[in-house]
Coordinates of C-alpha atoms and ligand atoms in Angstrom, one line a residue:
M223 CA -211.2 -86.4 -186.7
K224 CA -214.8 -87.0 -186.0
I225 CA -215.8 -90.4 -187.1
P226 CA -219.6 -91.1 -186.5
I227 CA -220.5 -93.8 -183.9
N228 CA -221.6 -97.2 -185.7
T229 CA -219.4 -97.3 -188.4
F230 CA -216.3 -99.0 -189.6
I231 CA -213.3 -96.8 -189.8
R232 CA -212.1 -96.6 -193.8
N233 CA -208.6 -97.1 -193.5
N234 CA -207.1 -96.5 -197.0
G235 CA -208.2 -99.4 -198.8
Q236 CA -206.9 -101.9 -196.3
I237 CA -209.4 -103.8 -194.1
P238 CA -211.6 -101.4 -192.3
L239 CA -211.3 -101.0 -188.6
I240 CA -214.2 -100.9 -186.3
H241 CA -215.0 -97.6 -184.4
P242 CA -214.2 -98.8 -180.1
D243 CA -217.3 -96.6 -179.4
C244 CA -219.7 -98.0 -182.1
L245 CA -222.8 -100.3 -181.1
C246 CA -221.8 -103.5 -182.1
R247 CA -218.4 -103.3 -180.1
V248 CA -220.5 -102.3 -177.0
V249 CA -222.7 -105.3 -177.3
W250 CA -219.8 -107.4 -178.3
E251 CA -217.6 -106.4 -174.6
I252 CA -220.9 -106.8 -172.7
Y253 CA -220.6 -110.3 -174.0
V254 CA -217.3 -111.2 -173.4
L255 CA -217.9 -109.9 -169.8
I256 CA -221.0 -111.9 -169.2
I257 CA -218.8 -115.1 -171.0
T258 CA -215.9 -114.4 -168.5
I259 CA -218.0 -114.1 -165.2
T260 CA -219.7 -117.2 -165.9
I261 CA -216.2 -118.7 -166.8
T262 CA -214.7 -117.4 -164.2
I263 CA -217.3 -119.3 -161.3
S264 CA -217.6 -122.2 -163.3
A265 CA -214.0 -123.0 -163.9
P266 CA -213.2 -123.2 -160.3
L267 CA -216.1 -125.3 -159.4
R268 CA -215.1 -127.5 -162.4
V269 CA -211.6 -128.1 -160.6
I270 CA -213.2 -128.9 -157.3
F271 CA -216.4 -130.7 -157.9
L272 CA -215.4 -133.4 -160.6
E273 CA -218.8 -134.7 -160.7
L274 CA -219.9 -131.0 -162.4
D275 CA -217.5 -131.8 -165.2
T276 CA -220.4 -132.4 -167.5
T277 CA -221.3 -131.9 -171.3
L278 CA -223.2 -128.7 -170.3
L279 CA -219.9 -127.2 -169.1
L280 CA -217.8 -128.3 -171.5
V281 CA -219.8 -126.6 -174.2
C282 CA -219.9 -123.5 -172.1
D283 CA -215.9 -123.5 -172.0
T284 CA -215.6 -124.1 -175.5
I285 CA -217.7 -121.4 -176.4
G286 CA -215.9 -119.3 -173.8
M287 CA -212.6 -120.2 -175.5
L288 CA -214.0 -119.4 -179.0
T289 CA -215.2 -116.2 -178.0
Y290 CA -211.9 -115.4 -176.4
I291 CA -210.1 -116.2 -179.8
F292 CA -212.5 -114.2 -181.9
D293 CA -212.1 -111.3 -179.2
I294 CA -208.2 -111.3 -180.1
I295 CA -208.6 -110.9 -183.5
L296 CA -211.3 -108.2 -182.6
K297 CA -208.8 -106.4 -181.1
F298 CA -206.2 -106.1 -183.7
N299 CA -209.4 -104.9 -185.5
T300 CA -210.7 -102.1 -183.6
G301 CA -209.4 -98.5 -183.3
I302 CA -207.8 -97.2 -180.0
L303 CA -208.9 -93.9 -178.5
Q304 CA -206.1 -91.8 -177.6
H305 CA -206.4 -88.1 -176.1
L306 CA -210.1 -88.4 -177.5
E307 CA -209.1 -89.3 -181.0
V308 CA -209.5 -92.6 -182.6
V309 CA -206.1 -94.0 -183.4
T310 CA -206.2 -96.4 -186.9
D311 CA -202.5 -96.8 -187.8
R312 CA -202.8 -100.7 -187.3
R313 CA -199.1 -101.0 -185.9
I314 CA -199.9 -98.7 -183.0
I315 CA -203.1 -100.6 -182.5
A316 CA -201.4 -103.9 -182.5
R317 CA -198.3 -102.5 -180.2
Q318 CA -200.4 -101.2 -177.8
Y319 CA -202.6 -104.3 -177.2
I320 CA -199.8 -106.8 -176.9
K321 CA -198.1 -104.6 -174.5
K322 CA -201.5 -104.6 -172.3
Y323 CA -203.3 -107.8 -172.4
F324 CA -202.1 -110.0 -175.7
L325 CA -200.4 -112.3 -173.5
W326 CA -203.3 -112.8 -170.7
D327 CA -205.8 -113.0 -173.4
I328 CA -204.0 -115.8 -175.6
I329 CA -203.3 -117.9 -172.3
A330 CA -207.1 -117.6 -171.4
A331 CA -207.5 -118.7 -174.8
I332 CA -205.6 -122.3 -175.2
P333 CA -207.6 -124.9 -175.6
F334 CA -207.1 -127.0 -173.0
T335 CA -209.7 -129.1 -172.7
W336 CA -209.7 -130.1 -176.0
F337 CA -206.1 -131.1 -175.5
F338 CA -207.0 -133.3 -172.7
S339 CA -209.6 -135.5 -174.9
A340 CA -207.1 -135.5 -177.5
S341 CA -204.5 -137.3 -175.5
G342 CA -207.1 -139.2 -173.7
M343 CA -205.9 -138.3 -170.3
E344 CA -208.7 -138.4 -167.8
S345 CA -208.8 -134.9 -166.5
A346 CA -210.4 -135.9 -163.5
N347 CA -207.8 -138.0 -162.4
T348 CA -204.7 -135.5 -163.1
L349 CA -203.6 -132.2 -162.2
F350 CA -204.2 -131.0 -166.1
R351 CA -207.8 -130.1 -164.5
F352 CA -206.2 -127.2 -163.4
F353 CA -205.1 -126.1 -166.5
I354 CA -209.0 -124.7 -166.7
L355 CA -207.9 -121.9 -164.2
F356 CA -205.9 -120.3 -167.1
R357 CA -209.5 -119.2 -168.5
L358 CA -209.6 -116.7 -165.7
F359 CA -206.4 -114.6 -167.0
K360 CA -209.5 -113.3 -169.3
L361 CA -210.2 -111.0 -165.8
V362 CA -207.1 -108.6 -166.5
S363 CA -208.8 -107.5 -170.2
I364 CA -212.2 -107.5 -168.8
T365 CA -210.8 -104.7 -166.4
S366 CA -210.7 -102.2 -169.3
T367 CA -214.7 -102.9 -170.1
L368 CA -215.5 -102.1 -166.6
Q369 CA -213.5 -99.0 -166.6
R370 CA -215.8 -97.6 -169.1
A371 CA -218.9 -98.1 -166.6
H372 CA -216.8 -94.7 -165.4
R373 CA -218.0 -93.1 -169.0
L374 CA -221.5 -94.2 -168.7
K375 CA -223.5 -90.8 -168.0
F376 CA -226.5 -92.1 -166.1
I377 CA -224.2 -93.3 -163.7
K378 CA -222.4 -91.4 -160.8
P379 CA -218.7 -92.1 -161.1
A380 CA -218.9 -93.1 -157.3
F381 CA -221.3 -95.6 -157.7
A382 CA -219.6 -97.2 -160.6
R383 CA -216.7 -97.3 -158.4
M384 CA -218.6 -98.8 -155.7
I385 CA -220.0 -101.4 -158.0
L386 CA -216.9 -102.3 -159.4
L387 CA -215.5 -102.7 -155.9
V388 CA -218.2 -105.1 -154.9
F389 CA -217.7 -107.2 -158.4
W390 CA -214.0 -107.6 -157.4
I391 CA -214.8 -108.5 -154.1
L392 CA -217.3 -111.0 -154.8
I393 CA -215.1 -112.8 -157.3
A394 CA -212.3 -112.7 -154.8
A395 CA -214.3 -114.3 -152.2
H396 CA -215.6 -117.1 -154.6
L397 CA -211.9 -118.3 -155.5
I398 CA -211.1 -118.2 -152.0
A399 CA -213.8 -120.5 -151.3
S400 CA -213.4 -122.4 -153.8
G401 CA -209.6 -122.8 -152.5
W402 CA -211.2 -123.8 -149.0
I403 CA -212.8 -126.8 -150.5
L404 CA -210.0 -127.9 -152.7
I405 CA -207.8 -128.3 -149.6
D406 CA -210.5 -129.7 -148.0
G407 CA -211.5 -127.7 -145.5
P408 CA -213.6 -128.7 -142.5
R409 CA -217.4 -128.7 -142.4
K410 CA -219.6 -128.5 -139.8
E411 CA -221.1 -131.7 -138.6
I412 CA -224.6 -131.4 -139.5
T413 CA -225.9 -135.2 -138.5
G414 CA -228.2 -136.7 -140.9
I415 CA -227.5 -134.9 -144.0
E416 CA -225.3 -135.8 -146.9
P417 CA -223.3 -132.9 -147.7
T418 CA -223.8 -132.0 -151.4
P419 CA -221.9 -129.2 -153.8
N420 CA -224.1 -126.7 -153.1
S421 CA -224.2 -127.1 -149.1
I422 CA -220.2 -127.4 -149.5
Y423 CA -219.6 -124.3 -151.3
L424 CA -222.2 -122.3 -149.2
E425 CA -220.1 -123.0 -146.5
A426 CA -216.8 -122.5 -147.7
Y427 CA -218.5 -119.1 -149.5
Y428 CA -219.6 -118.4 -145.4
W429 CA -216.1 -119.0 -144.0
T430 CA -214.8 -117.0 -146.7
V431 CA -216.6 -114.0 -145.8
T432 CA -216.4 -114.6 -142.1
T433 CA -212.5 -114.9 -142.4
L434 CA -211.9 -111.8 -144.7
T435 CA -214.0 -109.2 -143.2
T436 CA -212.2 -110.6 -140.0
I437 CA -215.4 -111.1 -138.0
G438 CA -214.6 -115.0 -137.4
Y439 CA -217.1 -117.0 -135.7
G440 CA -214.5 -119.8 -134.9
D441 CA -217.3 -122.0 -136.0
I442 CA -215.4 -123.6 -138.6
T443 CA -211.7 -123.7 -138.0
P444 CA -208.6 -125.2 -139.6
E445 CA -207.5 -129.0 -138.6
T446 CA -204.4 -129.7 -140.8
S447 CA -201.6 -127.4 -141.6
T448 CA -202.6 -127.1 -144.9
Q449 CA -205.7 -125.4 -143.6
F450 CA -203.8 -123.4 -141.1
I451 CA -201.8 -121.9 -143.5
Y452 CA -204.2 -121.2 -145.8
T453 CA -206.4 -119.4 -142.9
I454 CA -203.5 -117.2 -142.1
V455 CA -202.8 -116.2 -145.6
V456 CA -206.5 -115.7 -146.1
M457 CA -206.7 -113.7 -142.7
L458 CA -204.0 -111.3 -144.0
I459 CA -205.5 -111.0 -147.0
G460 CA -208.7 -110.4 -144.9
A461 CA -206.6 -107.5 -142.8
A462 CA -205.3 -105.7 -145.9
L463 CA -208.5 -105.9 -147.6
Y464 CA -210.5 -104.5 -145.1
G465 CA -208.5 -101.4 -144.7
F466 CA -208.6 -101.4 -148.8
I467 CA -212.4 -101.4 -148.7
I468 CA -213.5 -99.1 -145.7
G469 CA -210.9 -96.4 -147.2
N470 CA -212.3 -96.6 -150.5
I471 CA -215.9 -96.9 -149.3
A472 CA -215.4 -93.6 -147.3
N473 CA -214.0 -91.9 -150.0
I474 CA -216.7 -93.5 -152.4
I475 CA -219.5 -92.3 -150.0
A476 CA -217.5 -88.8 -149.7
N477 CA -217.6 -88.3 -153.4
I478 CA -221.1 -89.1 -154.2
D479 CA -222.2 -85.7 -153.7
V480 CA -219.1 -83.6 -153.4
A481 CA -220.6 -80.7 -154.2
K482 CA -222.7 -81.1 -150.9
S483 CA -219.9 -82.6 -149.0
K484 CA -217.6 -79.5 -150.1
F485 CA -220.3 -77.3 -148.8
R486 CA -220.7 -78.8 -145.7
E487 CA -217.1 -78.2 -144.7
R488 CA -217.4 -74.2 -145.9
M489 CA -220.4 -73.9 -143.9
E490 CA -219.1 -75.6 -140.7
N491 CA -215.9 -73.7 -141.3
I492 CA -218.0 -70.5 -141.3
S493 CA -220.2 -71.1 -138.2
T494 CA -217.1 -72.3 -136.1
F495 CA -215.6 -68.5 -137.0
L496 CA -219.0 -66.9 -136.3
Q497 CA -219.4 -68.7 -133.0
Y498 CA -215.3 -68.2 -132.4
R499 CA -215.5 -64.2 -133.0
N500 CA -219.1 -64.1 -130.8
M501 CA -221.2 -62.6 -133.9
P502 CA -224.8 -61.8 -132.7
K503 CA -227.2 -64.9 -133.4
S504 CA -229.0 -62.5 -135.6
L505 CA -226.3 -62.3 -137.7
Q506 CA -225.3 -65.6 -137.5
N507 CA -229.0 -66.5 -138.7
R508 CA -228.3 -64.3 -141.8
I509 CA -225.3 -65.7 -142.7
T510 CA -226.5 -69.2 -142.7
K511 CA -229.3 -67.9 -144.7
Y512 CA -227.5 -66.3 -147.3
Y513 CA -225.8 -69.8 -147.6
D514 CA -228.9 -71.6 -147.8
Y515 CA -229.8 -69.8 -150.3
L516 CA -226.6 -70.0 -152.2
W517 CA -227.2 -73.7 -152.1
E518 CA -230.8 -73.7 -153.5
T519 CA -230.1 -71.6 -156.1
R520 CA -226.6 -73.0 -157.5
R521 CA -225.8 -75.5 -155.5
G522 CA -222.9 -73.8 -153.4
Y523 CA -220.5 -73.7 -156.9
E524 CA -219.0 -70.3 -158.1
E525 CA -220.1 -69.7 -161.4
S526 CA -216.6 -67.9 -162.2
E527 CA -214.3 -70.2 -160.5
I528 CA -215.8 -73.0 -162.7
L529 CA -215.7 -70.6 -166.0
H530 CA -212.3 -69.6 -164.8
D531 CA -210.2 -72.7 -166.3
L532 CA -212.2 -73.5 -169.7
P533 CA -210.5 -72.1 -172.7
A534 CA -212.3 -68.9 -174.4
L535 CA -214.5 -70.4 -177.0
L536 CA -216.0 -73.3 -174.1
K537 CA -216.5 -70.0 -171.8
T538 CA -218.3 -68.1 -174.2
E539 CA -220.9 -71.2 -174.8
V540 CA -221.0 -71.8 -171.4
S541 CA -221.8 -68.0 -170.5
L542 CA -224.3 -67.9 -173.0
F543 CA -226.3 -70.9 -171.7
L544 CA -225.9 -69.9 -168.1
N545 CA -227.3 -66.5 -168.4
R546 CA -229.9 -67.5 -171.2
N547 CA -232.4 -66.5 -168.2
I548 CA -231.3 -62.8 -168.1
I549 CA -231.3 -62.8 -172.0
E550 CA -234.4 -63.6 -172.0
R551 CA -235.5 -61.4 -169.3
V552 CA -234.2 -58.0 -170.1
P553 CA -236.1 -56.4 -172.9
I554 CA -233.3 -54.1 -174.2
F555 CA -231.1 -57.8 -174.7
K556 CA -233.9 -59.6 -176.4
N557 CA -233.4 -58.2 -180.3
A558 CA -229.7 -57.3 -179.9
S559 CA -227.4 -58.8 -181.9
P560 CA -225.3 -62.0 -181.3
E561 CA -222.2 -60.1 -181.1
F562 CA -223.4 -57.7 -178.5
I563 CA -225.1 -60.5 -176.9
R564 CA -221.8 -62.3 -176.3
E565 CA -220.0 -59.5 -175.3
I566 CA -222.5 -58.6 -172.5
V567 CA -222.7 -62.4 -171.1
M568 CA -218.9 -62.4 -171.1
N569 CA -219.1 -59.4 -168.8
L570 CA -221.9 -60.0 -166.7
E571 CA -220.8 -61.0 -163.0
P572 CA -223.7 -62.7 -161.2
V573 CA -223.8 -61.0 -157.5
V574 CA -226.3 -62.3 -154.5
Y575 CA -227.7 -59.8 -152.2
A576 CA -229.6 -60.5 -149.2
P577 CA -232.9 -59.3 -148.0
G578 CA -232.3 -55.6 -146.6
D579 CA -229.1 -55.0 -148.3
N580 CA -228.0 -51.6 -149.6
I581 CA -227.2 -52.6 -153.4
V582 CA -226.7 -48.7 -154.2
I583 CA -226.5 -46.1 -151.4
Y584 CA -227.1 -42.8 -152.5
G585 CA -224.8 -39.9 -153.0
E586 CA -221.9 -42.9 -153.8
Q587 CA -219.7 -42.7 -156.7
G588 CA -221.2 -45.6 -159.2
S589 CA -218.9 -48.1 -161.0
E590 CA -221.6 -50.7 -162.0
M591 CA -224.9 -51.3 -162.9
F592 CA -227.2 -53.7 -162.2
F593 CA -229.2 -56.2 -164.1
I594 CA -232.3 -58.3 -162.0
N595 CA -232.3 -62.1 -162.8
I596 CA -234.7 -63.2 -159.7
G597 CA -236.1 -60.9 -157.1
K598 CA -237.1 -57.4 -156.3
V599 CA -235.5 -54.2 -155.2
E600 CA -236.8 -50.9 -153.7
V601 CA -235.8 -47.7 -155.0
L602 CA -235.7 -45.0 -151.9
N603 CA -234.5 -41.3 -151.4
E604 CA -231.2 -40.8 -149.3
D605 CA -232.8 -41.7 -145.9
A606 CA -235.3 -43.9 -147.4
S607 CA -238.0 -41.8 -146.3
I608 CA -239.5 -41.8 -149.9
Y609 CA -240.0 -44.4 -151.9
Y610 CA -240.0 -44.0 -156.0
A611 CA -240.4 -47.7 -157.0
T612 CA -239.8 -51.2 -157.0
L613 CA -238.1 -53.0 -160.2
T614 CA -238.4 -56.6 -160.7
S615 CA -237.3 -59.5 -162.9
G616 CA -235.5 -58.2 -166.4
Q617 CA -235.4 -54.7 -165.6
F618 CA -232.0 -53.0 -164.8
F619 CA -230.4 -49.7 -162.4
G620 CA -227.4 -47.8 -161.5
E621 CA -227.2 -46.7 -165.1
I622 CA -227.6 -42.8 -164.4
A623 CA -224.2 -42.7 -162.4
L624 CA -222.5 -44.5 -165.0
L625 CA -223.9 -42.4 -168.3
L626 CA -223.3 -38.9 -166.5
S627 CA -220.7 -39.8 -164.0
T628 CA -223.0 -38.3 -161.1
P629 CA -223.2 -39.8 -157.4
R630 CA -225.8 -42.4 -156.9
T631 CA -229.5 -40.9 -157.4
A632 CA -231.4 -42.9 -154.9
T633 CA -230.6 -45.8 -153.1
V634 CA -231.9 -49.4 -153.8
K635 CA -232.1 -52.0 -151.7
A636 CA -232.8 -55.6 -151.8
K637 CA -236.8 -56.3 -150.9
G638 CA -235.8 -60.3 -150.6
Y639 CA -232.9 -62.7 -151.9
C640 CA -232.0 -61.2 -155.3
D641 CA -229.8 -62.6 -158.0
L642 CA -228.5 -60.0 -159.9
Y643 CA -225.7 -59.5 -162.7
K644 CA -223.1 -56.8 -162.3
L645 CA -221.7 -54.8 -165.4
E646 CA -218.8 -52.6 -164.8
K647 CA -218.1 -49.3 -165.7
K648 CA -215.2 -49.9 -168.2
T649 CA -217.2 -52.7 -170.1
F650 CA -220.5 -50.6 -170.0
D651 CA -218.6 -47.6 -171.7
S652 CA -216.9 -49.6 -174.3
I653 CA -220.3 -51.3 -175.2
L654 CA -222.2 -48.2 -175.3
T655 CA -219.9 -46.8 -178.0
R656 CA -220.1 -49.5 -180.2
Y657 CA -223.8 -50.7 -179.5
P658 CA -225.7 -47.6 -180.3
D659 CA -229.3 -49.3 -180.0
F660 CA -228.3 -50.4 -176.5
A661 CA -227.0 -46.9 -175.5
K662 CA -230.1 -45.4 -176.8
D663 CA -232.3 -47.7 -174.6
V664 CA -230.0 -47.2 -171.4
E665 CA -229.9 -43.2 -171.8
K666 CA -233.7 -43.5 -172.2
Q667 CA -234.6 -45.1 -169.1
A668 CA -231.9 -42.7 -167.1
E669 CA -234.1 -40.0 -168.7
D670 CA -237.3 -41.2 -167.6
N671 CA -235.6 -41.8 -164.0
R672 CA -234.4 -38.4 -163.6
R673 CA -237.3 -36.9 -164.7
K674 CA -239.3 -38.8 -162.3
L675 CA -236.7 -37.8 -159.9
G676 CA -237.0 -34.0 -160.9
L677 CA -233.4 -33.8 -161.9
T678 CA -234.0 -32.8 -165.6
Ligands
CMP864 P1 -228.1 -44.6 -160.1 O1 -228.1 -43.1 -160.0 O2 -226.8 -45.0 -160.9 O3 -228.2 -45.2 -158.6 C1 -229.4 -45.3 -158.1 C2 -230.5 -46.1 -159.5 O4 -231.7 -45.9 -159.0 C3 -230.6 -45.0 -161.0 O5 -229.4 -45.1 -161.2 C4 -231.9 -45.4 -161.7 O6 -231.2 -46.5 -162.2 C5 -232.6 -45.8 -160.4 N1 -233.9 -44.9 -160.0 C6 -233.5 -43.8 -159.7 N2 -234.8 -43.1 -159.7 C7 -235.5 -44.2 -160.3 C8 -237.5 -44.4 -160.2 N3 -237.7 -43.1 -159.9 N4 -237.5 -45.1 -160.8 C9 -236.9 -46.2 -161.2 N5 -235.2 -46.5 -160.6 C10 -235.1 -45.2 -160.3

């Protein structure tokens, strides 16, 4: 079922569901994300700096709470994606939500601040102010929004992961710094300057970062038992986190350009092998140049390897797209029927030849013909003393041996790097019988070439 994005999903007379990918849903999720980040930053600060408990923050908290309640209602009314299909069964949607995020979302939405005001408790003097931290449970469910970042087309998955990692590290550091202020962690003595919430927070964040990253300058050190215990815990978290972060960053960097790192690894293996087997320098250079060409023209990817895993229909579409150049270039393909083009495209195999390579050798038995995609080839006689022709993009060769089952009538040599498409004899024969127009063109070309060679 394909549901157009930007619409509600009608559900057999029931209240319509919201499409999970519709624009309003995405905007709403971004809004919830911003509110959650604001509350994650402000809630711990309200707990530590009592003077910050202003009306503005109370208003923010109320907006946050109302947002979270509305978000719960929306989640029960939004379709979910399963195997790229939108599930519209309300029972499944509810079950999934309750199983995953409902508990965290409901705790985050409880109006604690209202309870305090209603009960007349001075939030500043009671432990109740800690309840505001329950809002942070919303971080659990916004992970699903953050996961969506992976699906954004304009950002590489590796970069998205990097941004997420930095996001979580900053949040963790903020919470740890807040904890340090709460247990009244020591401050650097700066005479004559009255500490402000800003300077206290900045120092605590500085202490957190130096401890978490295991740098630990030692300029701010614990003094009481509680501070020592807190520092030990943060150091342990830091040690574990450090390994995790370094491992992740190494992995992310390696994945930023998978093609390049894979290709580089392949090149290193090849050059080690060439050196180990004492290959002549000139040969080594030719091989390196060949791989450079492969990198330049196709980023080292093997077309056939990628096509191999695709289902038949997709394979045809991809082949048609990849081979559109050759179809446009070869005159005999230009006006051919779509069935013929499809069949040809599915059976053409891309091959690359380096300068000076003999693609076809005079007198050998031929089992394939070639279409030139990019590059030039020279047609020569047996000992390369007579030059017959230069063929270029859009032309083909090797058809005589296939048509007449005779040995090759000439040697064909690559002039520079050549991107060719190879068509095997078996396919060639079966296509000839079914597509007489193609057979006529190829036969005409073969006849011309044979005449030029003085064979008819
Ligand atoms: P085949 O004999 O299979 O292998 C060598 C190919 O060179 C041959 O098919 C033709 O496609 C091509 N060829 C031979 N002679 C000429 C020529 N004079 N001009 C262009 N192409 C030629």
